[in-house]
Each structure stands twice: as C-alpha cells, then as structure tokens.
PDB file of N, CA and C in Angstrom:
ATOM      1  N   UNK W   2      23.007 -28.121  19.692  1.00 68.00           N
ATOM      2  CA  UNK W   2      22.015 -28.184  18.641  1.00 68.00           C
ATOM      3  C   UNK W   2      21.587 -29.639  18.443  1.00 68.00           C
ATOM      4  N   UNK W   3      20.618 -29.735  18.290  1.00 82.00           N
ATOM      5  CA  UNK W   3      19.786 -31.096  17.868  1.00 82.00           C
ATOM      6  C   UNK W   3      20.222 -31.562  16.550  1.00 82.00           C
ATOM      7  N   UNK W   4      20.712 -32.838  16.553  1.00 90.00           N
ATOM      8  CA  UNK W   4      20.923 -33.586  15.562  1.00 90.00           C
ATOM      9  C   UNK W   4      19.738 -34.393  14.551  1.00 90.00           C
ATOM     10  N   UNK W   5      19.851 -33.741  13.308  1.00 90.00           N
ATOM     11  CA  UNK W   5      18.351 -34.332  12.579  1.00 90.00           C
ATOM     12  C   UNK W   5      19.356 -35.247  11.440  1.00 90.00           C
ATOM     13  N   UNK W   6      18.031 -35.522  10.851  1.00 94.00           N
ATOM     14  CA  UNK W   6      18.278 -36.714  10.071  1.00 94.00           C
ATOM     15  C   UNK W   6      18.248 -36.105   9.216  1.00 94.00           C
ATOM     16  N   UNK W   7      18.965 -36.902   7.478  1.00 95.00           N
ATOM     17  CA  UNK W   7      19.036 -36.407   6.206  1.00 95.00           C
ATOM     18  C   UNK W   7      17.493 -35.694   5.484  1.00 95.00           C
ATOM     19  N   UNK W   8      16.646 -36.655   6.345  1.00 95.00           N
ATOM     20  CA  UNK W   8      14.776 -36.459   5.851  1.00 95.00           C
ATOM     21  C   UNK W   8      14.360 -35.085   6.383  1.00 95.00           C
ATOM     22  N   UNK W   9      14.587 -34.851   7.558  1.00 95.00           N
ATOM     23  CA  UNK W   9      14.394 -33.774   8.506  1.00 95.00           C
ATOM     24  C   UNK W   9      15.079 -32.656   7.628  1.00 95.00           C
ATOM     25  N   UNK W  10      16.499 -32.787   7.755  1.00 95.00           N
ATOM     26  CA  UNK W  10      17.136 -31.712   6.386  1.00 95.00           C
ATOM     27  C   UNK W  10      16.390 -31.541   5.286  1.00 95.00           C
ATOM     28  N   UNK W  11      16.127 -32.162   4.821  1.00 96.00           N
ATOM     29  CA  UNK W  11      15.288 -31.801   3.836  1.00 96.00           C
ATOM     30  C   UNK W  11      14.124 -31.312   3.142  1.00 96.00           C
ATOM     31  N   UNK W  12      13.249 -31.798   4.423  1.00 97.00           N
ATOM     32  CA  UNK W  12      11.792 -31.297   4.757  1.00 97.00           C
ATOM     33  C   UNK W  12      12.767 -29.414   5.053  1.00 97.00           C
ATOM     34  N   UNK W  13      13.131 -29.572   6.087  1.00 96.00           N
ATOM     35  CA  UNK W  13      13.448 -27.775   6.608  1.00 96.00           C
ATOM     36  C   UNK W  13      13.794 -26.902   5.245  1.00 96.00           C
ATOM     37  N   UNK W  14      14.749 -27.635   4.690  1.00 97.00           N
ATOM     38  CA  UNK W  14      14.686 -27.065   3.366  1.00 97.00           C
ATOM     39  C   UNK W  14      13.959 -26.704   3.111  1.00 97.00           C
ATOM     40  N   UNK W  15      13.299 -27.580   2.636  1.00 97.00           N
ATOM     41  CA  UNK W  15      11.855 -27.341   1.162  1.00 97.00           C
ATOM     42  C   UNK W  15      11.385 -26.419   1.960  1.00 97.00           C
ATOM     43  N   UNK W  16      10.849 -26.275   3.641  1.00 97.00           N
ATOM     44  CA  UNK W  16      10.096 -25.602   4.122  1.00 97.00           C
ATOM     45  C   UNK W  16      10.719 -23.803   4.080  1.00 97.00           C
ATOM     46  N   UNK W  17      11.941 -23.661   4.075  1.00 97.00           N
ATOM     47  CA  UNK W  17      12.587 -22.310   3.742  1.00 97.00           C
ATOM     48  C   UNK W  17      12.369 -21.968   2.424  1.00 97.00           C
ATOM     49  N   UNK W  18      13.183 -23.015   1.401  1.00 97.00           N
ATOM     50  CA  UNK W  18      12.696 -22.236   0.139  1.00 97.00           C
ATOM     51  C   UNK W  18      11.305 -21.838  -0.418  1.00 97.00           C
ATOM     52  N   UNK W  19       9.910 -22.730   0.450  1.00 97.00           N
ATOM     53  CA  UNK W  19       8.500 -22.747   0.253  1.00 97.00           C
ATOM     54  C   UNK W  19       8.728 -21.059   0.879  1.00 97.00           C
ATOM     55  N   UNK W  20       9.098 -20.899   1.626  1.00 97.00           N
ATOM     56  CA  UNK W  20       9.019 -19.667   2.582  1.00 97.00           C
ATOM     57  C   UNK W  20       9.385 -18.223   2.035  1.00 97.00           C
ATOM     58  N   UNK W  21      10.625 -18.763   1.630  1.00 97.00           N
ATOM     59  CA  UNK W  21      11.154 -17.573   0.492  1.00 97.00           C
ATOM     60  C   UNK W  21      10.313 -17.441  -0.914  1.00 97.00           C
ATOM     61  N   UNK W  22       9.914 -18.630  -1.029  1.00 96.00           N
ATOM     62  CA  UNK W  22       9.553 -18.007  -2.225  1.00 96.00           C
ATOM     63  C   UNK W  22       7.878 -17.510  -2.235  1.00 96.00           C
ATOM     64  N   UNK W  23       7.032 -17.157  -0.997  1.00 97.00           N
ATOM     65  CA  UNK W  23       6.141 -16.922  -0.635  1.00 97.00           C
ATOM     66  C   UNK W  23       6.296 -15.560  -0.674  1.00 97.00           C
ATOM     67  N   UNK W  24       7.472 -14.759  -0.022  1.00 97.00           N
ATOM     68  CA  UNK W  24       7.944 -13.569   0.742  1.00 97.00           C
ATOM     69  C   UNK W  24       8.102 -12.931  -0.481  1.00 97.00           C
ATOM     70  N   UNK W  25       8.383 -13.415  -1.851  1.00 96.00           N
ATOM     71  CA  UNK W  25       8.822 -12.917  -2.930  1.00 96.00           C
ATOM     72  C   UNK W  25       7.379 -12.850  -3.898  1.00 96.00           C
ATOM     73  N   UNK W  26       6.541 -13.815  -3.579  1.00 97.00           N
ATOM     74  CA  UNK W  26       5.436 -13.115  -4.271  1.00 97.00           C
ATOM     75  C   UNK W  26       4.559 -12.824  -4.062  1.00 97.00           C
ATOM     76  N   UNK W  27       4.712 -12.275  -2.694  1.00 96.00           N
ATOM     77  CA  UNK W  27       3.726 -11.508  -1.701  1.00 96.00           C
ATOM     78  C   UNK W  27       4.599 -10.058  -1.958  1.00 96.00           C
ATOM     79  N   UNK W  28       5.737  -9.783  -2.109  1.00 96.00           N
ATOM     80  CA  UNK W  28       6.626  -8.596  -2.229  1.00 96.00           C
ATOM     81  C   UNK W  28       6.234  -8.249  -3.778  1.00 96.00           C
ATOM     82  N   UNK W  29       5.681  -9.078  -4.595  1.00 96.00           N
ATOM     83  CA  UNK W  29       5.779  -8.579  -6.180  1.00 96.00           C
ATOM     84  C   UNK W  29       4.552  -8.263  -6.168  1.00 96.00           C
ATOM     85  N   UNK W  30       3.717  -8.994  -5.621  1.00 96.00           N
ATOM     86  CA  UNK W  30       2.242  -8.426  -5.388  1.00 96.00           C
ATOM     87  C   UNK W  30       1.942  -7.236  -5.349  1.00 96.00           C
ATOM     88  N   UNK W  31       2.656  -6.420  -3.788  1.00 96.00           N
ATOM     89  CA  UNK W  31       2.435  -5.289  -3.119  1.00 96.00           C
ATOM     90  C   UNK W  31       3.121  -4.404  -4.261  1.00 96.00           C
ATOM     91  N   UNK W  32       4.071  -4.683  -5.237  1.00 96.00           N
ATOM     92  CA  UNK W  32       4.675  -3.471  -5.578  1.00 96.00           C
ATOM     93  C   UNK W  32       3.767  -3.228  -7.092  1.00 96.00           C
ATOM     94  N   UNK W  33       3.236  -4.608  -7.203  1.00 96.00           N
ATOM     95  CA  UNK W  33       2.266  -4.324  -8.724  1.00 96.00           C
ATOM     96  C   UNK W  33       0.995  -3.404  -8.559  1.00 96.00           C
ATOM     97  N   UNK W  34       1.007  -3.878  -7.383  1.00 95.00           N
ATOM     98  CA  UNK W  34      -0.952  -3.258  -6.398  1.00 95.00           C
ATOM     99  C   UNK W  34      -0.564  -1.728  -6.131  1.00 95.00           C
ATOM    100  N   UNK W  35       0.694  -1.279  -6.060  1.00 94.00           N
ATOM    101  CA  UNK W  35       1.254   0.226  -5.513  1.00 94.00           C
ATOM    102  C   UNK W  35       1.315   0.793  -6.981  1.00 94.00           C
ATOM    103  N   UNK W  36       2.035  -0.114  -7.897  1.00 94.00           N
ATOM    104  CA  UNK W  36       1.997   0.558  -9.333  1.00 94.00           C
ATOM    105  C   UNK W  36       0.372   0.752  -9.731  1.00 94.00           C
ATOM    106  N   UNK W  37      -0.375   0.052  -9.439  1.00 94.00           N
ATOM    107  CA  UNK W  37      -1.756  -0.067 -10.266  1.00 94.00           C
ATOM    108  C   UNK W  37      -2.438   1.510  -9.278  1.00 94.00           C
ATOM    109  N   UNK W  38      -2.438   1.376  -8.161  1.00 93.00           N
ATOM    110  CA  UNK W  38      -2.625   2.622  -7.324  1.00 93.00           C
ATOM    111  C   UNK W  38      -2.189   3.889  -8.053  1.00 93.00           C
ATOM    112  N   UNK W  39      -1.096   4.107  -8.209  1.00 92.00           N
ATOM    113  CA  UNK W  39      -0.391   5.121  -8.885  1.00 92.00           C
ATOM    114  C   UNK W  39      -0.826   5.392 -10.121  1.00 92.00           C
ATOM    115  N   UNK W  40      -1.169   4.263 -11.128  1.00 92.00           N
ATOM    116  CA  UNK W  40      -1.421   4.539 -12.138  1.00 92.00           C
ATOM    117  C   UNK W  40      -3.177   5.178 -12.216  1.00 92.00           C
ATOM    118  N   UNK W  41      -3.717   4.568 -11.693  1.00 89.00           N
ATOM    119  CA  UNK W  41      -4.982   5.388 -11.565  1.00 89.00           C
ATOM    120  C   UNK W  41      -5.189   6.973 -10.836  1.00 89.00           C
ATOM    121  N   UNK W  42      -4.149   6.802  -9.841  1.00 86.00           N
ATOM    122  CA  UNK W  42      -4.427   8.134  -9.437  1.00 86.00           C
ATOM    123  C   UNK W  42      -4.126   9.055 -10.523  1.00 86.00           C
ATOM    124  N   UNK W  43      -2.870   8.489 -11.426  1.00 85.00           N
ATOM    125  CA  UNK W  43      -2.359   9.750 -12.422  1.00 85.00           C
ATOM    126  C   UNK W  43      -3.324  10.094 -13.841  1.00 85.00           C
ATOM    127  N   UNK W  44      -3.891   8.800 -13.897  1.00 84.00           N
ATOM    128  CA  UNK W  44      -5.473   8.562 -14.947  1.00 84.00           C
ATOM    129  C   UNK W  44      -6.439   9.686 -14.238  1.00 84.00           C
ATOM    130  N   UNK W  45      -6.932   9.710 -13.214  1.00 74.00           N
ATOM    131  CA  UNK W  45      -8.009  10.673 -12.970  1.00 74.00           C
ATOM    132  C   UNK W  45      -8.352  11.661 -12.999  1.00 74.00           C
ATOM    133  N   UNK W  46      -9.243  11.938 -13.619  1.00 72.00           N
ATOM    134  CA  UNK W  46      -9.416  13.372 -14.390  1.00 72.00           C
ATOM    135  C   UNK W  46      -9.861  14.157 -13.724  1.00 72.00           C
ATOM    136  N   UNK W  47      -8.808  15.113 -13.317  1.00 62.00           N
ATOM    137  CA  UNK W  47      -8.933  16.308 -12.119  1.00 62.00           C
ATOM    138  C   UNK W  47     -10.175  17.230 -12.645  1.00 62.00           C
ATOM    139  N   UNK W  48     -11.192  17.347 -12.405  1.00 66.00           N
ATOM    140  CA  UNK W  48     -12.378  18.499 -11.935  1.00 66.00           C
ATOM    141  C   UNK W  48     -12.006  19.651 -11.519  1.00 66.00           C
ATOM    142  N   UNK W  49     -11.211  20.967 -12.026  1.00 64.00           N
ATOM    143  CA  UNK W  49     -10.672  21.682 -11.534  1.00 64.00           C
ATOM    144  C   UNK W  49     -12.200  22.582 -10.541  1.00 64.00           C
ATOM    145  N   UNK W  50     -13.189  22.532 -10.953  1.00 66.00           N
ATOM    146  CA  UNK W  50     -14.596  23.311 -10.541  1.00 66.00           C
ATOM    147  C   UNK W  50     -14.378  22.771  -9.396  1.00 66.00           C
ATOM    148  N   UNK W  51     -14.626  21.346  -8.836  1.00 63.00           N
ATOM    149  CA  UNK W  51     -14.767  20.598  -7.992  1.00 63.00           C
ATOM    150  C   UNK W  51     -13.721  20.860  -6.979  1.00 63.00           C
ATOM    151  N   UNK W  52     -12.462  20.808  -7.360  1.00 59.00           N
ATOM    152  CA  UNK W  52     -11.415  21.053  -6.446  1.00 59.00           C
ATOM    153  C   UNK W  52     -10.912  22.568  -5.847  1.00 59.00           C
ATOM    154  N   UNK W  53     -11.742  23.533  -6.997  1.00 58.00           N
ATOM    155  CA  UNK W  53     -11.786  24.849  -6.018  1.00 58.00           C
ATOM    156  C   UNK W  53     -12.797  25.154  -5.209  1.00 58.00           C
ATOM    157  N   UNK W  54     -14.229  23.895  -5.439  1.00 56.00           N
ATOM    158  CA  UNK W  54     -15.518  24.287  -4.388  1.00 56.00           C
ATOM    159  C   UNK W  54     -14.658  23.727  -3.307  1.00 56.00           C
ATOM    160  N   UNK W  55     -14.077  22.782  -2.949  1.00 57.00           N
ATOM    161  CA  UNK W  55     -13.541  21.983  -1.954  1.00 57.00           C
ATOM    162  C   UNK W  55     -12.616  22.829  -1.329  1.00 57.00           C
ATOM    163  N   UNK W  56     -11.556  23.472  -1.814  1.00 56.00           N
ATOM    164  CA  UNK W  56     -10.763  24.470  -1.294  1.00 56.00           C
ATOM    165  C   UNK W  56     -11.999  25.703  -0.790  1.00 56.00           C
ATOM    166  N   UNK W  57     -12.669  26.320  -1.513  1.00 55.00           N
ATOM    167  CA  UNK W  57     -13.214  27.161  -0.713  1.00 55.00           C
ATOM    168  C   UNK W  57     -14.499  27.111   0.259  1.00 55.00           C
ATOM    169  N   UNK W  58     -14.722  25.875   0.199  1.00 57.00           N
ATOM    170  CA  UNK W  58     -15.481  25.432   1.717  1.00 57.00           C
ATOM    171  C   UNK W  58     -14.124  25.111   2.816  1.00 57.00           C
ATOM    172  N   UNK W  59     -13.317  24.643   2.640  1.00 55.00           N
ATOM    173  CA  UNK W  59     -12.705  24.641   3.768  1.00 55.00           C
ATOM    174  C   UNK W  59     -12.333  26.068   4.005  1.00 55.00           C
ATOM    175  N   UNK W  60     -11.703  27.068   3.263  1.00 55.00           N
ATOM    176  CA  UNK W  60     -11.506  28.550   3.483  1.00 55.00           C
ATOM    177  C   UNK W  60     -12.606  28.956   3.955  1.00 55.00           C
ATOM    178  N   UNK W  61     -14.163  28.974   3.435  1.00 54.00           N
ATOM    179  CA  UNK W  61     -15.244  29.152   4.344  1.00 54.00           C
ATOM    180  C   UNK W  61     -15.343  28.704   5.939  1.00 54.00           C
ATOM    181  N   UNK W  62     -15.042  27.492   5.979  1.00 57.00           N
ATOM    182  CA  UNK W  62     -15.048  27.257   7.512  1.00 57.00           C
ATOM    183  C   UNK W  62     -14.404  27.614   8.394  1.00 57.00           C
ATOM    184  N   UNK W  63     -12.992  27.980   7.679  1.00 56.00           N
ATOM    185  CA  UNK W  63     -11.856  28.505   8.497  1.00 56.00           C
ATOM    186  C   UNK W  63     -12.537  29.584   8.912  1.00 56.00           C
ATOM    187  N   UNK W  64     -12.797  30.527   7.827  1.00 53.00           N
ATOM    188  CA  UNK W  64     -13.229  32.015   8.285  1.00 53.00           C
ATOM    189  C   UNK W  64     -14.686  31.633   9.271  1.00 53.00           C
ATOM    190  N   UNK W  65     -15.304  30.923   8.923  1.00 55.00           N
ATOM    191  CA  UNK W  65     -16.541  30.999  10.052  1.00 55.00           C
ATOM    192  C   UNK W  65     -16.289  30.811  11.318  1.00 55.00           C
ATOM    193  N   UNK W  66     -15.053  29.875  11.053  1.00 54.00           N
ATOM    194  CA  UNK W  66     -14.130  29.885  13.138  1.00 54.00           C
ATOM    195  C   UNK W  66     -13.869  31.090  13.477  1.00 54.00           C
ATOM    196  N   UNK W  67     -13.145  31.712  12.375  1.00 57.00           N
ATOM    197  CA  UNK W  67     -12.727  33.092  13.114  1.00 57.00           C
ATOM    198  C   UNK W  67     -13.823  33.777  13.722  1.00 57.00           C
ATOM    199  N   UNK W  68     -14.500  33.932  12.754  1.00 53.00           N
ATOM    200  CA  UNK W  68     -15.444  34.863  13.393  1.00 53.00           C
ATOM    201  C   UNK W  68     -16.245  34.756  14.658  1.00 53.00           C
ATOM    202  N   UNK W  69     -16.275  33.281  15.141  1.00 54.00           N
ATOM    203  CA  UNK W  69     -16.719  33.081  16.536  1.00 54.00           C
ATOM    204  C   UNK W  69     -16.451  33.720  17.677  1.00 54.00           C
ATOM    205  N   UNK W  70     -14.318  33.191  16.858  1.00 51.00           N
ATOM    206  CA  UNK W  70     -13.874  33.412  18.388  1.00 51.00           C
ATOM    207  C   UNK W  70     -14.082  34.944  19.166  1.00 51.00           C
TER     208      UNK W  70
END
C-alpha cells in the first residue's frame, strides 16, 4: 500500500465523510419523494363511473378477440 501523508489522510477523509453524507441525503430524499407518491395516490378521489367504464372496455375487447378467433 502507498504511503500518504497526514494532508492526504485527511483530504480522503473529508472526501468519505463528503461521500457518506451525500448517500444519506440522496437516501432521505428518495424515501420523502416515495412518501409524497403514496400520499397522493391515497388522496385521489377514485371515480367509481370511470373505473367501471375502464374495466368494461377492456372486458369489451377481450370479448371482441374472442369472437374473431
């Protein structure tokens, strides 16, 4: 291993803890941005009309395959 100097130690330092502490609020970020995700999805006000036209167009299409084959 290469022998560094007390300055060199120290720079590497700073440069790990700069590092770690990057990793940590890039990690608090992602989990605030996943909470904020979540929280809106559970805010949105389900359209029940909307979500059975959507179910029964896809049941429509299904059945229009069948009937091709």
């Amino acid at each position: 291993m290469k022998r560094r100097t007390a300055r060199q130690l120290v720079h590497l330092l700073s440069d790990m803890r700069h590092s770690a502490h990057c990793r940590m609020l890039r990690a608090a970020a992602a989990s605030e941005e996943l909470d904020r995700v979540l929280n809106e999805k559970e805010q949105e006000p389900v359209d029940p009309q909307e979500d059975s036209r959507s179910t029964r167009q896809d049941v429509f299409a299904g059945a229009q395959h069948e009937k091709l084959q």
